[in-house]
Short mmCIF file of N, CA, C and O in Angstrom, two decimals:
data_model
loop_
_atom_site.label_atom_id
_atom_site.label_comp_id
_atom_site.label_asym_id
_atom_site.label_seq_id
_atom_site.Cartn_x
_atom_site.Cartn_y
_atom_site.Cartn_z
N MET A 1 -26.41 -5.35 -39.40
CA MET A 1 -25.47 -6.31 -38.86
C MET A 1 -25.60 -6.32 -37.34
O MET A 1 -25.63 -5.28 -36.72
N SER A 2 -25.67 -7.48 -36.74
CA SER A 2 -25.79 -7.52 -35.29
C SER A 2 -24.43 -7.66 -34.65
O SER A 2 -23.54 -8.33 -35.17
N ALA A 3 -24.25 -7.00 -33.53
CA ALA A 3 -22.98 -7.06 -32.80
C ALA A 3 -23.05 -8.19 -31.78
O ALA A 3 -24.02 -8.32 -31.05
N LEU A 4 -22.03 -9.01 -31.76
CA LEU A 4 -21.97 -10.12 -30.80
C LEU A 4 -20.99 -9.79 -29.70
O LEU A 4 -19.93 -9.23 -29.96
N LEU A 5 -21.35 -10.12 -28.48
CA LEU A 5 -20.43 -9.90 -27.37
C LEU A 5 -19.28 -10.88 -27.48
O LEU A 5 -19.46 -12.06 -27.79
N GLU A 6 -18.07 -10.39 -27.23
CA GLU A 6 -16.89 -11.24 -27.27
C GLU A 6 -16.82 -12.06 -25.98
O GLU A 6 -17.39 -11.68 -24.96
N PRO A 7 -16.10 -13.17 -25.97
CA PRO A 7 -15.93 -13.94 -24.75
C PRO A 7 -15.14 -13.13 -23.73
O PRO A 7 -14.50 -12.13 -24.06
N LEU A 8 -15.19 -13.58 -22.48
CA LEU A 8 -14.44 -12.90 -21.43
C LEU A 8 -12.98 -12.80 -21.80
O LEU A 8 -12.41 -13.75 -22.36
N PRO A 9 -12.33 -11.66 -21.50
CA PRO A 9 -10.93 -11.51 -21.87
C PRO A 9 -10.04 -12.43 -21.04
O PRO A 9 -10.33 -12.73 -19.89
N SER A 10 -8.96 -12.86 -21.65
CA SER A 10 -7.98 -13.66 -20.91
C SER A 10 -7.07 -12.70 -20.16
O SER A 10 -7.21 -11.48 -20.27
N ALA A 11 -6.11 -13.24 -19.41
CA ALA A 11 -5.20 -12.40 -18.62
C ALA A 11 -4.39 -11.47 -19.51
O ALA A 11 -3.98 -10.39 -19.08
N ASN A 12 -4.18 -11.83 -20.78
CA ASN A 12 -3.37 -11.02 -21.68
C ASN A 12 -4.21 -9.98 -22.42
O ASN A 12 -3.68 -9.09 -23.05
N ASP A 13 -5.52 -10.12 -22.40
CA ASP A 13 -6.40 -9.21 -23.11
C ASP A 13 -6.74 -8.00 -22.24
O ASP A 13 -6.55 -7.99 -21.04
N SER A 14 -7.31 -7.00 -22.89
CA SER A 14 -7.79 -5.83 -22.18
C SER A 14 -9.01 -6.22 -21.35
O SER A 14 -9.79 -7.08 -21.74
N ALA A 15 -9.19 -5.58 -20.22
CA ALA A 15 -10.34 -5.87 -19.36
C ALA A 15 -11.55 -5.02 -19.74
O ALA A 15 -12.55 -5.03 -19.05
N VAL A 16 -11.46 -4.28 -20.84
CA VAL A 16 -12.55 -3.41 -21.27
C VAL A 16 -13.49 -4.20 -22.16
O VAL A 16 -13.08 -4.76 -23.17
N PRO A 17 -14.79 -4.30 -21.78
CA PRO A 17 -15.72 -5.05 -22.60
C PRO A 17 -15.91 -4.39 -23.97
O PRO A 17 -15.95 -3.18 -24.07
N THR A 18 -16.00 -5.23 -25.02
CA THR A 18 -16.16 -4.71 -26.37
C THR A 18 -17.22 -5.52 -27.10
O THR A 18 -17.62 -6.58 -26.67
N THR A 19 -17.69 -4.96 -28.21
CA THR A 19 -18.55 -5.70 -29.13
C THR A 19 -17.87 -5.69 -30.48
O THR A 19 -16.97 -4.89 -30.74
N ARG A 20 -18.31 -6.58 -31.36
CA ARG A 20 -17.76 -6.59 -32.72
C ARG A 20 -18.68 -5.75 -33.60
O ARG A 20 -19.86 -6.04 -33.72
N GLY A 21 -18.10 -4.76 -34.19
CA GLY A 21 -18.85 -3.94 -35.13
C GLY A 21 -18.36 -4.24 -36.54
O GLY A 21 -17.52 -5.11 -36.76
N ALA A 22 -18.88 -3.53 -37.51
CA ALA A 22 -18.49 -3.74 -38.91
C ALA A 22 -17.01 -3.44 -39.11
O ALA A 22 -16.37 -4.04 -39.96
N ARG A 23 -16.45 -2.54 -38.34
CA ARG A 23 -15.06 -2.13 -38.51
C ARG A 23 -14.14 -2.70 -37.44
O ARG A 23 -13.02 -2.26 -37.28
N GLY A 24 -14.59 -3.62 -36.65
CA GLY A 24 -13.74 -4.20 -35.61
C GLY A 24 -14.35 -3.98 -34.23
O GLY A 24 -15.51 -3.58 -34.10
N PRO A 25 -13.56 -4.23 -33.17
CA PRO A 25 -14.08 -4.11 -31.81
C PRO A 25 -14.48 -2.68 -31.46
O PRO A 25 -13.82 -1.73 -31.84
N ILE A 26 -15.59 -2.55 -30.74
CA ILE A 26 -16.07 -1.26 -30.27
C ILE A 26 -16.17 -1.35 -28.75
O ILE A 26 -16.82 -2.25 -28.22
N SER A 27 -15.55 -0.42 -28.06
CA SER A 27 -15.57 -0.43 -26.60
C SER A 27 -16.94 -0.05 -26.07
O SER A 27 -17.59 0.85 -26.57
N LEU A 28 -17.39 -0.76 -25.03
CA LEU A 28 -18.66 -0.45 -24.38
C LEU A 28 -18.47 0.51 -23.21
O LEU A 28 -19.43 0.96 -22.61
N VAL A 29 -17.22 0.80 -22.87
CA VAL A 29 -16.90 1.67 -21.74
C VAL A 29 -16.24 2.94 -22.27
O VAL A 29 -15.30 2.87 -23.06
N PRO A 30 -16.74 4.11 -21.88
CA PRO A 30 -16.12 5.35 -22.34
C PRO A 30 -14.64 5.42 -21.93
O PRO A 30 -14.28 4.91 -20.87
N PRO A 31 -13.78 6.03 -22.73
CA PRO A 31 -12.34 6.08 -22.43
C PRO A 31 -12.03 6.62 -21.04
O PRO A 31 -11.12 6.13 -20.37
N ALA A 32 -12.77 7.61 -20.57
CA ALA A 32 -12.49 8.19 -19.26
C ALA A 32 -12.74 7.21 -18.12
O ALA A 32 -12.22 7.38 -17.03
N MET A 33 -13.54 6.18 -18.36
CA MET A 33 -13.87 5.24 -17.30
C MET A 33 -13.09 3.92 -17.42
O MET A 33 -13.24 3.04 -16.60
N GLN A 34 -12.25 3.79 -18.44
CA GLN A 34 -11.49 2.56 -18.62
C GLN A 34 -10.36 2.49 -17.62
O GLN A 34 -9.73 3.49 -17.28
N ILE A 35 -10.11 1.30 -17.13
CA ILE A 35 -9.02 1.06 -16.19
C ILE A 35 -7.92 0.34 -16.94
O ILE A 35 -8.15 -0.71 -17.54
N HIS A 36 -6.75 0.93 -16.93
CA HIS A 36 -5.63 0.33 -17.64
C HIS A 36 -4.69 -0.31 -16.63
O HIS A 36 -4.37 0.29 -15.60
N PRO A 37 -4.24 -1.55 -16.88
CA PRO A 37 -3.35 -2.21 -15.92
C PRO A 37 -2.04 -1.46 -15.76
O PRO A 37 -1.53 -0.89 -16.71
N VAL A 38 -1.53 -1.46 -14.53
CA VAL A 38 -0.25 -0.82 -14.24
C VAL A 38 0.84 -1.87 -14.38
O VAL A 38 0.71 -2.96 -13.82
N PRO A 39 1.88 -1.60 -15.15
CA PRO A 39 2.96 -2.58 -15.27
C PRO A 39 3.54 -2.91 -13.90
O PRO A 39 3.59 -2.07 -13.01
N ALA A 40 3.99 -4.15 -13.74
CA ALA A 40 4.53 -4.60 -12.46
C ALA A 40 5.72 -3.76 -12.02
O ALA A 40 5.95 -3.57 -10.83
N SER A 41 6.47 -3.23 -12.98
CA SER A 41 7.65 -2.45 -12.64
C SER A 41 7.30 -1.05 -12.15
O SER A 41 8.09 -0.40 -11.49
N ALA A 42 6.10 -0.57 -12.46
CA ALA A 42 5.69 0.77 -12.05
C ALA A 42 4.94 0.68 -10.72
O ALA A 42 3.97 -0.04 -10.59
N SER A 43 5.39 1.41 -9.74
CA SER A 43 4.74 1.42 -8.44
C SER A 43 3.79 2.60 -8.36
O SER A 43 4.13 3.70 -8.80
N PRO A 44 2.59 2.42 -7.77
CA PRO A 44 1.67 3.55 -7.64
C PRO A 44 2.13 4.53 -6.56
O PRO A 44 1.56 5.59 -6.42
N PHE A 45 3.14 4.18 -5.80
CA PHE A 45 3.65 5.03 -4.74
C PHE A 45 5.11 5.37 -4.99
O PHE A 45 5.84 4.60 -5.61
N PRO A 46 5.55 6.53 -4.50
CA PRO A 46 6.97 6.86 -4.62
C PRO A 46 7.82 5.82 -3.89
O PRO A 46 7.32 4.92 -3.24
N ALA A 47 9.09 5.98 -3.96
CA ALA A 47 10.03 5.02 -3.38
C ALA A 47 9.73 4.74 -1.91
O ALA A 47 9.27 5.60 -1.18
N ARG A 48 9.98 3.49 -1.53
CA ARG A 48 9.83 3.10 -0.12
C ARG A 48 11.02 3.63 0.66
O ARG A 48 12.14 3.63 0.16
N PRO A 49 10.79 4.04 1.89
CA PRO A 49 11.93 4.47 2.70
C PRO A 49 12.78 3.27 3.08
O PRO A 49 12.30 2.13 3.11
N ASP A 50 14.03 3.50 3.35
CA ASP A 50 14.96 2.44 3.73
C ASP A 50 14.91 2.24 5.24
O ASP A 50 15.76 2.74 5.98
N LEU A 51 13.89 1.51 5.71
CA LEU A 51 13.73 1.26 7.14
C LEU A 51 14.63 0.11 7.56
O LEU A 51 14.77 -0.88 6.84
N THR A 52 15.21 0.24 8.74
CA THR A 52 16.03 -0.84 9.29
C THR A 52 15.11 -1.95 9.79
O THR A 52 13.90 -1.74 9.97
N GLY A 53 15.68 -3.10 10.04
CA GLY A 53 14.90 -4.21 10.58
C GLY A 53 14.25 -3.86 11.91
O GLY A 53 13.10 -4.21 12.17
N ARG A 54 15.00 -3.15 12.77
CA ARG A 54 14.46 -2.77 14.07
C ARG A 54 13.34 -1.75 13.92
O ARG A 54 12.35 -1.80 14.64
N GLU A 55 13.48 -0.82 12.97
CA GLU A 55 12.42 0.16 12.74
C GLU A 55 11.14 -0.53 12.26
O GLU A 55 10.04 -0.18 12.70
N ILE A 56 11.28 -1.51 11.39
CA ILE A 56 10.11 -2.27 10.94
C ILE A 56 9.47 -3.01 12.10
O ILE A 56 8.25 -3.02 12.26
N GLU A 57 10.31 -3.60 12.95
CA GLU A 57 9.80 -4.31 14.13
C GLU A 57 9.03 -3.37 15.06
O GLU A 57 7.93 -3.70 15.53
N VAL A 58 9.57 -2.18 15.30
CA VAL A 58 8.90 -1.20 16.15
C VAL A 58 7.60 -0.72 15.49
O VAL A 58 6.57 -0.62 16.16
N LEU A 59 7.65 -0.47 14.20
CA LEU A 59 6.45 -0.01 13.48
C LEU A 59 5.33 -1.04 13.57
O LEU A 59 4.19 -0.71 13.90
N LEU A 60 5.65 -2.29 13.31
CA LEU A 60 4.63 -3.34 13.36
C LEU A 60 4.09 -3.54 14.77
O LEU A 60 2.89 -3.75 14.96
N CYS A 61 4.95 -3.44 15.75
CA CYS A 61 4.51 -3.57 17.15
C CYS A 61 3.61 -2.38 17.53
O CYS A 61 2.60 -2.55 18.21
N TRP A 62 3.97 -1.19 17.07
CA TRP A 62 3.19 0.03 17.35
C TRP A 62 1.80 -0.10 16.71
O TRP A 62 0.80 0.30 17.30
N ILE A 63 1.73 -0.67 15.52
CA ILE A 63 0.45 -0.85 14.84
C ILE A 63 -0.45 -1.80 15.63
O ILE A 63 -1.65 -1.60 15.71
N LYS A 64 0.14 -2.82 16.24
CA LYS A 64 -0.64 -3.87 16.91
C LYS A 64 -0.93 -3.60 18.38
O LYS A 64 -1.69 -4.33 18.99
N HIS A 65 -0.34 -2.55 18.94
CA HIS A 65 -0.57 -2.23 20.36
C HIS A 65 -1.26 -0.89 20.50
O HIS A 65 -1.19 -0.04 19.61
N ASP A 66 -1.89 -0.69 21.65
CA ASP A 66 -2.64 0.54 21.89
C ASP A 66 -1.78 1.71 22.37
O ASP A 66 -2.18 2.85 22.23
N SER A 67 -0.63 1.42 22.94
CA SER A 67 0.19 2.51 23.47
C SER A 67 1.67 2.26 23.23
O SER A 67 2.11 1.11 23.05
N LYS A 68 2.43 3.33 23.26
CA LYS A 68 3.88 3.21 23.11
C LYS A 68 4.50 2.51 24.32
O LYS A 68 5.51 1.83 24.19
N THR A 69 3.87 2.65 25.46
CA THR A 69 4.35 1.96 26.66
C THR A 69 4.26 0.44 26.47
O THR A 69 5.18 -0.29 26.85
N GLU A 70 3.18 -0.03 25.87
CA GLU A 70 3.04 -1.46 25.58
C GLU A 70 4.11 -1.92 24.60
O GLU A 70 4.64 -3.03 24.72
N VAL A 71 4.41 -1.09 23.61
CA VAL A 71 5.45 -1.41 22.63
C VAL A 71 6.79 -1.54 23.34
O VAL A 71 7.55 -2.49 23.12
N ALA A 72 7.08 -0.58 24.21
CA ALA A 72 8.35 -0.60 24.96
C ALA A 72 8.48 -1.88 25.78
O ALA A 72 9.53 -2.53 25.76
N LYS A 73 7.42 -2.26 26.45
CA LYS A 73 7.45 -3.49 27.25
C LYS A 73 7.61 -4.73 26.37
O LYS A 73 8.38 -5.63 26.69
N ALA A 74 6.88 -4.76 25.25
CA ALA A 74 6.92 -5.94 24.37
C ALA A 74 8.29 -6.13 23.74
O ALA A 74 8.73 -7.26 23.52
N LEU A 75 8.99 -5.03 23.45
CA LEU A 75 10.28 -5.11 22.77
C LEU A 75 11.47 -4.88 23.70
O LEU A 75 12.61 -4.82 23.23
N PHE A 76 11.18 -4.75 24.99
CA PHE A 76 12.23 -4.52 25.99
C PHE A 76 13.06 -3.28 25.66
O PHE A 76 14.29 -3.30 25.67
N LEU A 77 12.34 -2.19 25.37
CA LEU A 77 12.95 -0.90 25.07
C LEU A 77 12.43 0.14 26.04
O LEU A 77 11.41 -0.06 26.69
N SER A 78 13.13 1.27 26.11
CA SER A 78 12.60 2.37 26.90
C SER A 78 11.58 3.11 26.04
O SER A 78 11.59 3.02 24.81
N LEU A 79 10.70 3.85 26.69
CA LEU A 79 9.70 4.64 25.97
C LEU A 79 10.39 5.65 25.05
O LEU A 79 9.94 5.88 23.92
N GLY A 80 11.50 6.23 25.52
CA GLY A 80 12.24 7.19 24.70
C GLY A 80 12.78 6.57 23.42
O GLY A 80 12.77 7.19 22.36
N THR A 81 13.23 5.32 23.51
CA THR A 81 13.75 4.62 22.32
C THR A 81 12.63 4.35 21.33
O THR A 81 12.81 4.51 20.12
N VAL A 82 11.47 3.97 21.83
CA VAL A 82 10.30 3.75 20.94
C VAL A 82 9.96 5.06 20.23
O VAL A 82 9.77 5.08 19.01
N ASN A 83 9.93 6.15 20.98
CA ASN A 83 9.63 7.47 20.38
C ASN A 83 10.67 7.85 19.33
O ASN A 83 10.33 8.39 18.28
N THR A 84 11.94 7.57 19.62
CA THR A 84 13.01 7.88 18.66
C THR A 84 12.83 7.09 17.38
O THR A 84 12.95 7.63 16.27
N HIS A 85 12.55 5.79 17.50
CA HIS A 85 12.33 4.97 16.31
C HIS A 85 11.16 5.50 15.49
O HIS A 85 11.25 5.63 14.26
N LEU A 86 10.05 5.81 16.15
CA LEU A 86 8.87 6.30 15.43
C LEU A 86 9.14 7.65 14.76
O LEU A 86 8.68 7.90 13.64
N THR A 87 9.90 8.51 15.42
CA THR A 87 10.28 9.80 14.83
C THR A 87 11.12 9.59 13.58
O THR A 87 10.91 10.24 12.55
N ARG A 88 12.07 8.66 13.64
CA ARG A 88 12.93 8.37 12.48
C ARG A 88 12.13 7.73 11.34
O ARG A 88 12.36 8.04 10.18
N ILE A 89 11.19 6.86 11.68
CA ILE A 89 10.34 6.22 10.67
C ILE A 89 9.54 7.29 9.95
O ILE A 89 9.47 7.32 8.71
N ARG A 90 8.92 8.19 10.71
CA ARG A 90 8.13 9.27 10.10
C ARG A 90 9.00 10.17 9.23
O ARG A 90 8.59 10.59 8.14
N ALA A 91 10.21 10.47 9.69
CA ALA A 91 11.13 11.32 8.92
C ALA A 91 11.52 10.64 7.61
O ALA A 91 11.61 11.30 6.55
N LYS A 92 11.72 9.33 7.64
CA LYS A 92 12.09 8.61 6.43
C LYS A 92 10.93 8.60 5.43
O LYS A 92 11.15 8.74 4.22
N TYR A 93 9.71 8.42 5.91
CA TYR A 93 8.56 8.48 5.00
C TYR A 93 8.40 9.88 4.42
O TYR A 93 8.11 10.04 3.24
N THR A 94 8.59 10.90 5.23
CA THR A 94 8.50 12.28 4.75
C THR A 94 9.57 12.55 3.70
O THR A 94 9.30 13.21 2.69
N SER A 95 10.77 12.01 3.89
CA SER A 95 11.88 12.27 2.96
C SER A 95 11.64 11.68 1.57
O SER A 95 12.23 12.14 0.60
N VAL A 96 10.79 10.67 1.47
CA VAL A 96 10.47 10.10 0.15
C VAL A 96 9.12 10.61 -0.37
O VAL A 96 8.55 10.06 -1.31
N GLY A 97 8.59 11.65 0.27
CA GLY A 97 7.36 12.28 -0.20
C GLY A 97 6.08 11.60 0.22
O GLY A 97 5.04 11.78 -0.41
N ARG A 98 6.13 10.81 1.29
CA ARG A 98 4.94 10.10 1.78
C ARG A 98 4.78 10.31 3.28
O ARG A 98 4.92 9.39 4.06
N PRO A 99 4.49 11.54 3.69
CA PRO A 99 4.40 11.81 5.13
C PRO A 99 3.35 10.96 5.84
O PRO A 99 2.32 10.62 5.25
N ALA A 100 3.64 10.61 7.08
CA ALA A 100 2.73 9.82 7.91
C ALA A 100 2.78 10.37 9.33
O ALA A 100 3.38 9.77 10.22
N PRO A 101 2.17 11.53 9.56
CA PRO A 101 2.28 12.19 10.86
C PRO A 101 1.47 11.55 11.99
O PRO A 101 1.68 11.86 13.15
N THR A 102 0.56 10.65 11.65
CA THR A 102 -0.30 10.03 12.66
C THR A 102 -0.13 8.51 12.64
O THR A 102 0.45 7.95 11.71
N LYS A 103 -0.67 7.85 13.65
CA LYS A 103 -0.63 6.40 13.68
C LYS A 103 -1.40 5.84 12.49
O LYS A 103 -0.95 4.88 11.84
N ALA A 104 -2.53 6.43 12.15
CA ALA A 104 -3.30 5.98 10.99
C ALA A 104 -2.48 6.11 9.71
O ALA A 104 -2.55 5.25 8.82
N GLY A 105 -1.70 7.18 9.61
CA GLY A 105 -0.83 7.36 8.45
C GLY A 105 0.23 6.28 8.36
O GLY A 105 0.53 5.76 7.28
N LEU A 106 0.80 5.91 9.50
CA LEU A 106 1.79 4.84 9.51
C LEU A 106 1.16 3.49 9.15
O LEU A 106 1.78 2.68 8.46
N VAL A 107 -0.05 3.26 9.61
CA VAL A 107 -0.77 2.03 9.24
C VAL A 107 -0.97 1.99 7.73
O VAL A 107 -0.73 0.96 7.09
N ALA A 108 -1.38 3.10 7.15
CA ALA A 108 -1.60 3.17 5.71
C ALA A 108 -0.30 2.89 4.95
O ALA A 108 -0.29 2.13 3.98
N ARG A 109 0.80 3.48 5.39
CA ARG A 109 2.09 3.27 4.72
C ARG A 109 2.53 1.81 4.84
O ARG A 109 3.04 1.23 3.89
N ALA A 110 2.33 1.21 6.01
CA ALA A 110 2.70 -0.19 6.20
C ALA A 110 1.88 -1.10 5.29
O ALA A 110 2.40 -2.06 4.72
N LEU A 111 0.60 -0.79 5.12
CA LEU A 111 -0.24 -1.56 4.20
C LEU A 111 0.22 -1.39 2.76
O LEU A 111 0.35 -2.35 2.01
N GLN A 112 0.49 -0.15 2.36
CA GLN A 112 0.92 0.14 1.00
C GLN A 112 2.24 -0.54 0.66
O GLN A 112 2.45 -0.99 -0.47
N ASP A 113 3.13 -0.62 1.63
CA ASP A 113 4.45 -1.20 1.41
C ASP A 113 4.51 -2.70 1.64
O ASP A 113 5.56 -3.31 1.54
N GLY A 114 3.38 -3.29 1.99
CA GLY A 114 3.33 -4.73 2.19
C GLY A 114 3.98 -5.21 3.47
O GLY A 114 4.31 -6.39 3.61
N LEU A 115 4.15 -4.31 4.44
CA LEU A 115 4.74 -4.71 5.71
C LEU A 115 3.74 -5.41 6.61
O LEU A 115 4.10 -6.19 7.49
N VAL A 116 2.47 -5.12 6.38
CA VAL A 116 1.38 -5.73 7.16
C VAL A 116 0.21 -5.96 6.21
O VAL A 116 0.05 -5.24 5.23
N ASP A 117 -0.55 -7.00 6.49
CA ASP A 117 -1.72 -7.31 5.68
C ASP A 117 -2.96 -6.84 6.43
O ASP A 117 -2.99 -6.87 7.67
N ILE A 118 -3.98 -6.44 5.71
CA ILE A 118 -5.20 -5.92 6.34
C ILE A 118 -5.82 -6.95 7.28
O ILE A 118 -6.40 -6.60 8.28
N SER A 119 -5.65 -8.23 6.99
CA SER A 119 -6.21 -9.27 7.84
C SER A 119 -5.50 -9.35 9.20
O SER A 119 -6.03 -9.92 10.14
N GLU A 120 -4.32 -8.76 9.30
CA GLU A 120 -3.56 -8.77 10.56
C GLU A 120 -3.98 -7.64 11.50
O GLU A 120 -3.56 -7.62 12.65
N LEU A 121 -4.76 -6.70 11.00
CA LEU A 121 -5.14 -5.55 11.83
C LEU A 121 -6.35 -5.85 12.68
O LEU A 121 -7.14 -6.65 12.44
#
């Protein structure tokens, strides 16, 4: 009996390629290598921290500027206030189990949380 390849799966079907065997579909991908869709309700990351609007504004400005001094000037804040906001942002990420001790870490968290798009960097 020859096995025929099935048509491409629809959005509701499994994304694992299969063939038709005598006893039904046979997977062409070993189980360890199969990718299973994550339900929309399940997040791949722990809870997002509860950042204030101003903290998000400071975070996004910090991501887009080279120095905290530039952030302070752009947002009409003192350098100390920028540092305080960034310290609180980092503490909030740490409290939900997602530490971001560096600027690169904060960029990663902002991308993961949808606060910034990669095309904006």
